[in-house]
Coordinates of C-alpha atoms and ligand atoms in Angstrom, one line a residue:
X1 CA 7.8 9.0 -42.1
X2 CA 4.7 7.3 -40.8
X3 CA 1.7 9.0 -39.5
X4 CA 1.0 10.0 -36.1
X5 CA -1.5 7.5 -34.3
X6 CA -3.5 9.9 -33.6
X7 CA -4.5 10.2 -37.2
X8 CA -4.6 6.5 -37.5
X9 CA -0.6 5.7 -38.5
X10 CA 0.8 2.7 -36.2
X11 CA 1.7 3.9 -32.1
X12 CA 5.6 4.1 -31.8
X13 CA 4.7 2.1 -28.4
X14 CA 2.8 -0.4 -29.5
X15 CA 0.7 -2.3 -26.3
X16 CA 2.1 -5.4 -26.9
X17 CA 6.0 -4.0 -26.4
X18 CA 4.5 -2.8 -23.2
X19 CA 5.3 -6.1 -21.4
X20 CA 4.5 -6.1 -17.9
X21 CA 7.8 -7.8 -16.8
X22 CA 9.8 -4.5 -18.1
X23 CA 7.3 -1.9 -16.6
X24 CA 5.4 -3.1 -13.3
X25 CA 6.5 -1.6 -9.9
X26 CA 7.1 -2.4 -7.8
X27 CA 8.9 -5.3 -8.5
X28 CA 7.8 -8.6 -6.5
X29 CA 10.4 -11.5 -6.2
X30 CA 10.9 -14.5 -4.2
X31 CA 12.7 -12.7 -1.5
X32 CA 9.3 -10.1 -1.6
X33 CA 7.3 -13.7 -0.3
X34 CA 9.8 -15.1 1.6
X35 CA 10.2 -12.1 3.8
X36 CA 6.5 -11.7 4.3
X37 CA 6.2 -14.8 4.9
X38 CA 8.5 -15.0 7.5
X39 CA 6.7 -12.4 9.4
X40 CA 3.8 -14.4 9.6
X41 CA 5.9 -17.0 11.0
X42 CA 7.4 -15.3 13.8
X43 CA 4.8 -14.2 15.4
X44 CA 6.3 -10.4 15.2
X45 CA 3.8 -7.9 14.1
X46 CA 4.7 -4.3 14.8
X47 CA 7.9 -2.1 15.9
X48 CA 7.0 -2.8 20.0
X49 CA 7.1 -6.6 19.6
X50 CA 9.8 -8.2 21.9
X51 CA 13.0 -8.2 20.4
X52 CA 14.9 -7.7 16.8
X53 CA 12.3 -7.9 14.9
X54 CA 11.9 -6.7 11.2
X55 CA 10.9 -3.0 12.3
X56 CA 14.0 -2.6 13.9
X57 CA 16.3 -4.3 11.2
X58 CA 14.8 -1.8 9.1
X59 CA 15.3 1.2 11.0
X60 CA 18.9 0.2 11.7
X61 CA 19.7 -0.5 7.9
X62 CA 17.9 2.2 6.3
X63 CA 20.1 4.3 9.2
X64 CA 23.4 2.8 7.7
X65 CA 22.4 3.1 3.7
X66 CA 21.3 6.8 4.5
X67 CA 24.3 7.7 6.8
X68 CA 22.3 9.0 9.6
X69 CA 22.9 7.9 13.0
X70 CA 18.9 7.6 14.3
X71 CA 16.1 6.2 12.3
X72 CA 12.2 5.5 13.4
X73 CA 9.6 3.9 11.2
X74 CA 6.4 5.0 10.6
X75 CA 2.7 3.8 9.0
X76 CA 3.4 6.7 6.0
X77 CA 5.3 9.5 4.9
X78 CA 2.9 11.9 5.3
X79 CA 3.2 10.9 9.1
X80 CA 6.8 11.3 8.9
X81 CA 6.3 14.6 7.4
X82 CA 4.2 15.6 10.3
X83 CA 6.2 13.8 13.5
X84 CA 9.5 15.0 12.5
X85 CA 8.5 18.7 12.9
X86 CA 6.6 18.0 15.7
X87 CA 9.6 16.2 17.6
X88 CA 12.0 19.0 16.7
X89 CA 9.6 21.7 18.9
X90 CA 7.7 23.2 15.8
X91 CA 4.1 24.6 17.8
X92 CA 0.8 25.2 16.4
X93 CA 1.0 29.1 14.9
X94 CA 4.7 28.6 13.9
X95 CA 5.4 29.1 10.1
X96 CA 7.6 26.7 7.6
X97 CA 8.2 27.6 4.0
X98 CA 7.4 25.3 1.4
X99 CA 7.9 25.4 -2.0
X100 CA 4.6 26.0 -3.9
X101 CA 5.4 22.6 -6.4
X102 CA 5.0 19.4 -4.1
X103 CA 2.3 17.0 -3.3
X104 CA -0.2 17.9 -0.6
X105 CA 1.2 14.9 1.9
X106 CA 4.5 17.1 2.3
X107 CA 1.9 19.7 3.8
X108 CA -1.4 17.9 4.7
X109 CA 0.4 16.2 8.1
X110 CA 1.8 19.8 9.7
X111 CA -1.0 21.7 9.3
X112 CA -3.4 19.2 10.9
X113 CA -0.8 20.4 13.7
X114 CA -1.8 23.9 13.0
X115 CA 1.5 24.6 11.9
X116 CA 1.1 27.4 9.0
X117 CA 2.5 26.9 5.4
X118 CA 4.1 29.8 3.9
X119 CA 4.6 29.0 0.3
X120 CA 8.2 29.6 -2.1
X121 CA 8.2 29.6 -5.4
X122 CA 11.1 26.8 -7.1
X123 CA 13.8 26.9 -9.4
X124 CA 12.8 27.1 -12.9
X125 CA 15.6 23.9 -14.4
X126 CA 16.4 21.8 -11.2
X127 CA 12.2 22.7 -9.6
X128 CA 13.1 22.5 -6.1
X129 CA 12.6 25.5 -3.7
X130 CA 14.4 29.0 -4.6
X131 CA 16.8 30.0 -2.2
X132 CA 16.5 33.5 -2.7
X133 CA 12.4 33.4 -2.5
X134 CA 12.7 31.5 0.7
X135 CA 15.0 33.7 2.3
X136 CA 12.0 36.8 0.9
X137 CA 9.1 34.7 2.6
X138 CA 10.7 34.6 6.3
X139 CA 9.0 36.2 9.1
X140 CA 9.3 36.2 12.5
X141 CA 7.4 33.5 13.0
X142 CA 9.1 31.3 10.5
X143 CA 10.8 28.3 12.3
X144 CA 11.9 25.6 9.9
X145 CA 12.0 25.3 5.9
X146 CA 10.7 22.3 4.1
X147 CA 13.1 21.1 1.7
X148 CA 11.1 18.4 -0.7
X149 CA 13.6 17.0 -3.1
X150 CA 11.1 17.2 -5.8
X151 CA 11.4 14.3 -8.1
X152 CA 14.1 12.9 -6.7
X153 CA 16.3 16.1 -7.0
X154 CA 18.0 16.9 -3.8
X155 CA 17.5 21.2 -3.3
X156 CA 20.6 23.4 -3.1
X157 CA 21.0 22.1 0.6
X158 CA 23.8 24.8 0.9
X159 CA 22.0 27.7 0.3
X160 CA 19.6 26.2 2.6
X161 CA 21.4 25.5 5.2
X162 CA 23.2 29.0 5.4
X163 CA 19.6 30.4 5.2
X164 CA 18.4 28.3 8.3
X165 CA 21.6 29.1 10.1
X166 CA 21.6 32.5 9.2
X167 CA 17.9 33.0 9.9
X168 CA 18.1 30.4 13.3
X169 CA 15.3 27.9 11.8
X170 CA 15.3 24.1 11.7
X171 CA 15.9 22.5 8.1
X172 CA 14.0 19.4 7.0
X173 CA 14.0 17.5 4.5
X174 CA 10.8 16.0 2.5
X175 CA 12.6 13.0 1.1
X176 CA 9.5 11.0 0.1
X177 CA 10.8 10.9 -3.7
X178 CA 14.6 11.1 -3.1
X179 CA 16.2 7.7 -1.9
X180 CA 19.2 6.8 -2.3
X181 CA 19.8 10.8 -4.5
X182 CA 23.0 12.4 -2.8
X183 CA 23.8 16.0 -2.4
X184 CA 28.3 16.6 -2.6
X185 CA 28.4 12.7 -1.6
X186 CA 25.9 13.0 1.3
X187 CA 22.8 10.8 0.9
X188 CA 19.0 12.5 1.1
X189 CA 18.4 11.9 4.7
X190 CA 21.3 13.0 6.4
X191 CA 21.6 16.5 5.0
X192 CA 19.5 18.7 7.4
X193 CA 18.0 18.2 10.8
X194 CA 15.7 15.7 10.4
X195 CA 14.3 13.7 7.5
X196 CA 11.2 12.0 6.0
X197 CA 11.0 9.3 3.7
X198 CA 7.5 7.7 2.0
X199 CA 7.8 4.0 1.6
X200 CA 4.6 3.8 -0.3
X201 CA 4.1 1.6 -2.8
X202 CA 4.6 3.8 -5.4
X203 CA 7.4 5.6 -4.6
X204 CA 11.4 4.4 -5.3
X205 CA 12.1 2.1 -2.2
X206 CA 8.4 0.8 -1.9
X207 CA 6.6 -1.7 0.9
X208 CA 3.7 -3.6 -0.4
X209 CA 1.6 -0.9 1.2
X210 CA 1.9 2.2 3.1
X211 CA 5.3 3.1 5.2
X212 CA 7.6 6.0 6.6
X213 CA 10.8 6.7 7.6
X214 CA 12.5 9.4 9.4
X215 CA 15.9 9.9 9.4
X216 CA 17.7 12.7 12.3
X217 CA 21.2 13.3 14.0
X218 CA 19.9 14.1 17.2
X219 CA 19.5 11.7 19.5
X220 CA 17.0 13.8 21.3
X221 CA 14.7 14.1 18.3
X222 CA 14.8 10.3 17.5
X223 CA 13.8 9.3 21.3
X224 CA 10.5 12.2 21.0
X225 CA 9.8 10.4 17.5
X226 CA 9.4 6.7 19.1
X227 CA 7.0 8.2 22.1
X228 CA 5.4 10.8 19.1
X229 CA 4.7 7.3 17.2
X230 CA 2.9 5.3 19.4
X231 CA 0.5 6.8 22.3
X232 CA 3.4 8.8 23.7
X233 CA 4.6 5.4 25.6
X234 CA 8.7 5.1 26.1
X235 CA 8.7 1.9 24.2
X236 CA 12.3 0.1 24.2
X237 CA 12.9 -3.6 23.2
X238 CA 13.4 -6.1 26.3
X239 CA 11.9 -3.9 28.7
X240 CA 7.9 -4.6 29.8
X241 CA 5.7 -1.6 29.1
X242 CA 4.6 0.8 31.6
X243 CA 1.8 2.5 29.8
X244 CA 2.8 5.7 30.8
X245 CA 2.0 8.3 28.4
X246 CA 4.6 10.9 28.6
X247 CA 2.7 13.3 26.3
X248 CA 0.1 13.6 23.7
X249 CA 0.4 10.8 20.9
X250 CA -1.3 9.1 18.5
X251 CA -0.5 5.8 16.9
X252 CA 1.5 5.9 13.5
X253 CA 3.6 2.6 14.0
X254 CA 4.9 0.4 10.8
X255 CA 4.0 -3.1 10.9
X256 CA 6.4 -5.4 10.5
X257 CA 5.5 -6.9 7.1
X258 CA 5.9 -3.6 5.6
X259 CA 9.2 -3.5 7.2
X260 CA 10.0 -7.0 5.2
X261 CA 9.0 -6.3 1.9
X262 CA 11.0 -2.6 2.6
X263 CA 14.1 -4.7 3.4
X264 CA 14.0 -6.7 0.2
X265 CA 13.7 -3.9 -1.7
X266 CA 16.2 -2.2 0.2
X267 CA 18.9 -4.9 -0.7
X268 CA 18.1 -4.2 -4.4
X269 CA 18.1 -0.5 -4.3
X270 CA 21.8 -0.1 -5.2
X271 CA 21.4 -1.6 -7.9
X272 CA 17.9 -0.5 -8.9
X273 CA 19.3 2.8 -8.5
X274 CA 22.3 1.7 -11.2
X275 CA 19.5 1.2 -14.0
X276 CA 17.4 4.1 -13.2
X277 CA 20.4 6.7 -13.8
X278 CA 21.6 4.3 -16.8
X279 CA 18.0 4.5 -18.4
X280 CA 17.1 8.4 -17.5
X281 CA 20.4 9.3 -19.0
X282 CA 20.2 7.2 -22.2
X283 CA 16.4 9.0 -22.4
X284 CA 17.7 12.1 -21.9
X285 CA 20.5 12.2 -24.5
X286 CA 18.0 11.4 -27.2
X287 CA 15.6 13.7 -26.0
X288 CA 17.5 16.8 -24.9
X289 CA 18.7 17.5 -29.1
X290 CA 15.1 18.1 -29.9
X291 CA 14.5 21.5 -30.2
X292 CA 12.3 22.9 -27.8
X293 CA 12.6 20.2 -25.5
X294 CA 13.9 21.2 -22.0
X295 CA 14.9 17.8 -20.0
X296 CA 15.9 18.3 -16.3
X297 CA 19.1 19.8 -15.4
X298 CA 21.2 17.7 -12.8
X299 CA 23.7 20.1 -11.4
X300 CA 26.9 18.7 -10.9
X301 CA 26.8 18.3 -6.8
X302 CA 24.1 16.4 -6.9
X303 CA 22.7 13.0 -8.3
X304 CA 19.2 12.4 -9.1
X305 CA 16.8 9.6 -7.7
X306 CA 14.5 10.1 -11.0
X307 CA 11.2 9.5 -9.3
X308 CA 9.5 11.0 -11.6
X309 CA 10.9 12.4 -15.1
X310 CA 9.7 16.1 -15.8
X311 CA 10.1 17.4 -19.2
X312 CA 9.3 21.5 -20.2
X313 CA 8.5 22.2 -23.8
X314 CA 9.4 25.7 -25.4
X315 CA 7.2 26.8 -28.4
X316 CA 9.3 29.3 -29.6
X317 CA 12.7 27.5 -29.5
X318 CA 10.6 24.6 -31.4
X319 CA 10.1 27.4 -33.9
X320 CA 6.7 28.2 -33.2
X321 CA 6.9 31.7 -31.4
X322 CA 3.1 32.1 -32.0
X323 CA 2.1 29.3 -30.1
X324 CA 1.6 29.7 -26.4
X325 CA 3.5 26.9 -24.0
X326 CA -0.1 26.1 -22.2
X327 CA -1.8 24.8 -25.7
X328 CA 1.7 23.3 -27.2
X329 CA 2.2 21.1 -24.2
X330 CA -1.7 19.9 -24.2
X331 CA -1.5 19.1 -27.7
X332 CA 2.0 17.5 -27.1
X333 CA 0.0 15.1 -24.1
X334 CA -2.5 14.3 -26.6
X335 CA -0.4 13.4 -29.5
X336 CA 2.4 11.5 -27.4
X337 CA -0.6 9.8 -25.1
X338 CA -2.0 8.4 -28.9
X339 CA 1.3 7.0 -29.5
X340 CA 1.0 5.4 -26.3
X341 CA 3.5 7.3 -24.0
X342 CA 1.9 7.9 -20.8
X343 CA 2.8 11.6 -20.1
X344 CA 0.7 13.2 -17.0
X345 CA 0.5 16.2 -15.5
X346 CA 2.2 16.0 -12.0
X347 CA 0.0 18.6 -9.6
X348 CA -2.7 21.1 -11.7
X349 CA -2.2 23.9 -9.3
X350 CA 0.5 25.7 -7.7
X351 CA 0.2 24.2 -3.8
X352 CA -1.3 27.6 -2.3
X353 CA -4.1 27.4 -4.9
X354 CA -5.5 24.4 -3.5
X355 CA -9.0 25.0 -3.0
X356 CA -8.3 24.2 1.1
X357 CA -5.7 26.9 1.2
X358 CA -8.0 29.4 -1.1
X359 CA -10.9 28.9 1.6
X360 CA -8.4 28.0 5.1
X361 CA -10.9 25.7 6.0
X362 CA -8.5 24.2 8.2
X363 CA -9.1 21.9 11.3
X364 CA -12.3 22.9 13.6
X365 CA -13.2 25.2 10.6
X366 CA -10.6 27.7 10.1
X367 CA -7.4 27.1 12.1
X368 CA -4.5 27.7 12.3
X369 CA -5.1 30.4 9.9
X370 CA -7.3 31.4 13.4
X371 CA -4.9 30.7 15.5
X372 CA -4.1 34.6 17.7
X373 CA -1.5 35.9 16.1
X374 CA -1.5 34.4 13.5
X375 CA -0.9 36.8 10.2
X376 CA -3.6 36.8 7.5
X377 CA -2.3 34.7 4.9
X378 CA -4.0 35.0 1.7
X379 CA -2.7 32.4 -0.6
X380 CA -2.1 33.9 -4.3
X381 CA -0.9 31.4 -7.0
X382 CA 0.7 34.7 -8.9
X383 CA 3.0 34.7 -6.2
X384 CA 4.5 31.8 -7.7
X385 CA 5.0 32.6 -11.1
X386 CA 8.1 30.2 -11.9
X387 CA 5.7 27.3 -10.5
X388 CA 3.1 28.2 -12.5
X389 CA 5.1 28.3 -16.1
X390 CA 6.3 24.8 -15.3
X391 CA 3.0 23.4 -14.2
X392 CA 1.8 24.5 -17.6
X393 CA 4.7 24.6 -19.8
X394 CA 5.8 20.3 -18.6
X395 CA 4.6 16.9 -18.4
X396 CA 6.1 13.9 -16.7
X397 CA 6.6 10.3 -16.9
X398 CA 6.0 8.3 -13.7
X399 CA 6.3 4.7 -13.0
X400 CA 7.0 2.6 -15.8
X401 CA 11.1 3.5 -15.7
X402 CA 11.4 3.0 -11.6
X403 CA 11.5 -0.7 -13.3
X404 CA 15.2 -1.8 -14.1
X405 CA 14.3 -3.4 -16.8
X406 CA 12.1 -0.5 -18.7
X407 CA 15.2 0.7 -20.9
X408 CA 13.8 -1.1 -24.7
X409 CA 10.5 0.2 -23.2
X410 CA 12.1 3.5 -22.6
X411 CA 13.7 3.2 -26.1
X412 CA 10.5 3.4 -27.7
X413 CA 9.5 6.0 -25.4
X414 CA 12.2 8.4 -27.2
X415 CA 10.9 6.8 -30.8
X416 CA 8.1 8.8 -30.3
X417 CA 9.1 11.9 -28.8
X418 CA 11.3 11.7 -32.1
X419 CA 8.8 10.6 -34.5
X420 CA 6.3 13.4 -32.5
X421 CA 9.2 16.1 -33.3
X422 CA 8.7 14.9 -37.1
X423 CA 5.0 15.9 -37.2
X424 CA 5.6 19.2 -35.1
X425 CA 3.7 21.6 -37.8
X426 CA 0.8 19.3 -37.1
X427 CA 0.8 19.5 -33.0
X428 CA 1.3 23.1 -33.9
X429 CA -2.4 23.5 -35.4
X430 CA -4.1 21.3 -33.0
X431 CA -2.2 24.2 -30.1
X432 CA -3.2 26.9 -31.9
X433 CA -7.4 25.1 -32.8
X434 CA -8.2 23.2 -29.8
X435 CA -10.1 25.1 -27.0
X436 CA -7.9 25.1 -23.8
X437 CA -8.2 26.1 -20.1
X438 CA -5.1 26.4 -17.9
X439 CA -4.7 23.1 -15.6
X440 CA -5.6 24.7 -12.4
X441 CA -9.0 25.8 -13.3
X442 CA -10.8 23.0 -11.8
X443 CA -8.5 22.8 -8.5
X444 CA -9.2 26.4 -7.9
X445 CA -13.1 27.1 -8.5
X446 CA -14.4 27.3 -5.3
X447 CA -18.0 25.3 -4.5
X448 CA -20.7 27.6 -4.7
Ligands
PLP501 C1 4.5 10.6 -1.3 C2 4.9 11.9 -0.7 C3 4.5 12.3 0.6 C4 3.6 11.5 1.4 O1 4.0 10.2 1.6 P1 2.8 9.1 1.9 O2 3.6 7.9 2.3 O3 2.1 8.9 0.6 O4 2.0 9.5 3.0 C5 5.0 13.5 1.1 N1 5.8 14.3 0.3 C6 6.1 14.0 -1.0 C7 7.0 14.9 -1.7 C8 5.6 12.8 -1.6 O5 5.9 12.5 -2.8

């Protein structure tokens, strides 16, 4: 058994096994040029030039691959985020819940529209929000729940949806890391009211750049989107524009090379897709028999995007009960980082402990926690105690295996989780030596 590379034995990834071609994303081809080129060509720059142009192919395709019957394109997703609440009514003082594990884009967007976030703790094995702790955190002034398919995961859309009906609120979905994942056969996107996608460049169906999608059934919703997109003008193809701003508006239009480079990756999604679940799985097997090693849990209704791979460690099922999961999984980081697997943390703090919600220095200073009648909302990360064990307890793999091609990569990925598992005793005494601090420490200090 050789030594760890940490203690100078020979990395089970070595850098030159890390070849670019099996690990870059995104992945640019000749159809990547030939479509942005072509844009430059035509003279067709963004969503309101004169007729089909690549904005529009977009919206329509991405509409047919999702299975929803409207779709609008947008500059980002944290736009999309924030338009598709605002075109299904939601005012400034209304509450959604959203679960306390998610990037700050699913939240940053609606409360710059004083919308107020009311934070749910997640599912400890599939870490999307709790049904139960959702339906707990509703208030009279709760109007829609956020559902982010965290990783790629869709949530338990069923329990949601019986909670919105039940409860009369609006259900969205925060899509931004789920293309393509499917919930009983229905794709991410057509599963709740309305639906926002991230085309960024680092996410599974990237532009070369920033982009958005929203996805709704309502025809209504889609026709307040376009005018919510661009300066509140009632834009349509073949017809001249009025400038009439119907109401209040910004401008968050795509442009149309984004939309090219969306639509050649769109055409290799499918298959993309194919390799993603082939290669997650084939990691997963090898991983999952190592004792202590929790990988994610698929249930059998759904199917997975794998944006991002999450894995929990469990001292005491490794066999050291003595070791807290905090220190074992930042020893694990540092011995698996050595032998050059690139584990991160994914968020350092449970969402309501950023420091922006700890102080609600919101817009103009302090709304919409100002807002009258609005409820004091005094953000507690012990609320969430579920998100806080996995924050500390996990760490994830991002980026390298959204390549089709990663799997040998990914194979040596697993040779040293398994050659890691051989030395445990030894990650073991660093947990129990090294000085540690919880990961949120930093996030939530507050300035002086
Ligand atoms: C990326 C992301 C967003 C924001 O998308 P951008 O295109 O980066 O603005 C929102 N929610 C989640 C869950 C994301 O991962």
């Amino acid at each position: 058994m050789s030594a760890l590379a940490m203690f100078g034995g020979a990395r089970a990834v070595p850098e030159q096994s890390i070849g670019q071609a099996l690990v870059r994303w995104p992945v640019v081809t000749e159809d990547e040029r030939s479509a942005v080129l072509r844009v430059l060509d035509s003279g067709k720059f963004t969503s309101n030039s004169m007729g089909l142009g690549e904005v529009q192919l977009l919206e329509r395709e991405w509409a047919g691959y999702v299975g929803a019957p409207h779709c609008a394109a947008l500059s980002n997703g944290t736009a999309a985020v924030a338009l598709a609440l605002a075109a299904l009514g939601l005012q400034p003082g209304d509450e959604i819940l959203v679960p306390a594990l998610t990037f700050i884009g699913s939240i940053a967007g609606p409360v710059q529209r004083l919308i107020v976030p009311v934070f749910v703790d997640i599912d400890p094995r599939t870490f999307t929000m709790d049904p139960v702790a959702a339906e707990a955190a509703v208030t009279p002034r709760t109007r829609a729940v956020l559902a982010v398919h965290l990783h790629g995961l869709p949530c338990d859309m069923t329990a949601l949806r019986e909670l919105a009906e039940r409860r009369h609120l609006l259900l969205v979905e925060d899509a931004a890391q789920a293309h393509g994942a499917t919930y009983r056969g229905v794709r991410a996107g057509a599963l709740g009211d309305a639906a926002a996608f991230s085309l960024n460049v680092t996410k599974n169906l990237p532009t070369c750049g920033e982009g958005g999608l929203v996805t709704t059934v309502s025809h209504e919703v889609h026709e307040r989107m376009i005018r919510l997109r661009q300066f509140g003008e009632d834009l349509r193809p073949g017809r001249p524009r009025d400038y009439v701003s119907r109401v209040l508006a910004g401008n968050e239009k795509m442009s149309s090379v984004q939309a090219a480079f969306a639509r050649s990756q769109l055409d290799r999604l499918p298959s993309y897709a194919d390799a993603r679940e082939r290669n997650a799985r084939r990691l997963f097997d090898r991983l999952g028999v190592l004792p202590g090693l929790v990988v994610p849990l698929v249930p059998e209704d759904r199917t997975h995007a794998w944006h991002i791979l999450r894995i929990r460690f469990d001292p005491a099922a490794a066999g050291y009960p003595d070791v807290a999961p905090g220190p074992f999984r930042a020893a694990l980081a540092r011995v698996l980082q050595a032998e050059g697997v690139p584990v991160q943390p994914y968020q350092l703090v449970p969402l309501p402990g950023q420091r922006v919600f700890q102080t609600r220095e919101g817009v103009g200073g302090g709304y919409p926690w100002s807002l009258p009648g609005v409820a004091e909302h005094d953000y507690r990360i012990e609320d969430h105690p579920v998100t806080m064990a996995v924050i500390e307890d996990s760490l994830t793999l991002q980026r390298w295996h959204l390549n089709p091609d990663s799997g040998p990569v990914l194979d040596l990925v697993a040779d040293a989780f398994e050659k890691v598992w051989s030395h445990l005793d030894a990650v073991a005494t660093i947990a129990r030596s090294a000085p540690y601090t919880v990961p949120w420490a930093g996030s939530m200090a507050v300035a002086a």
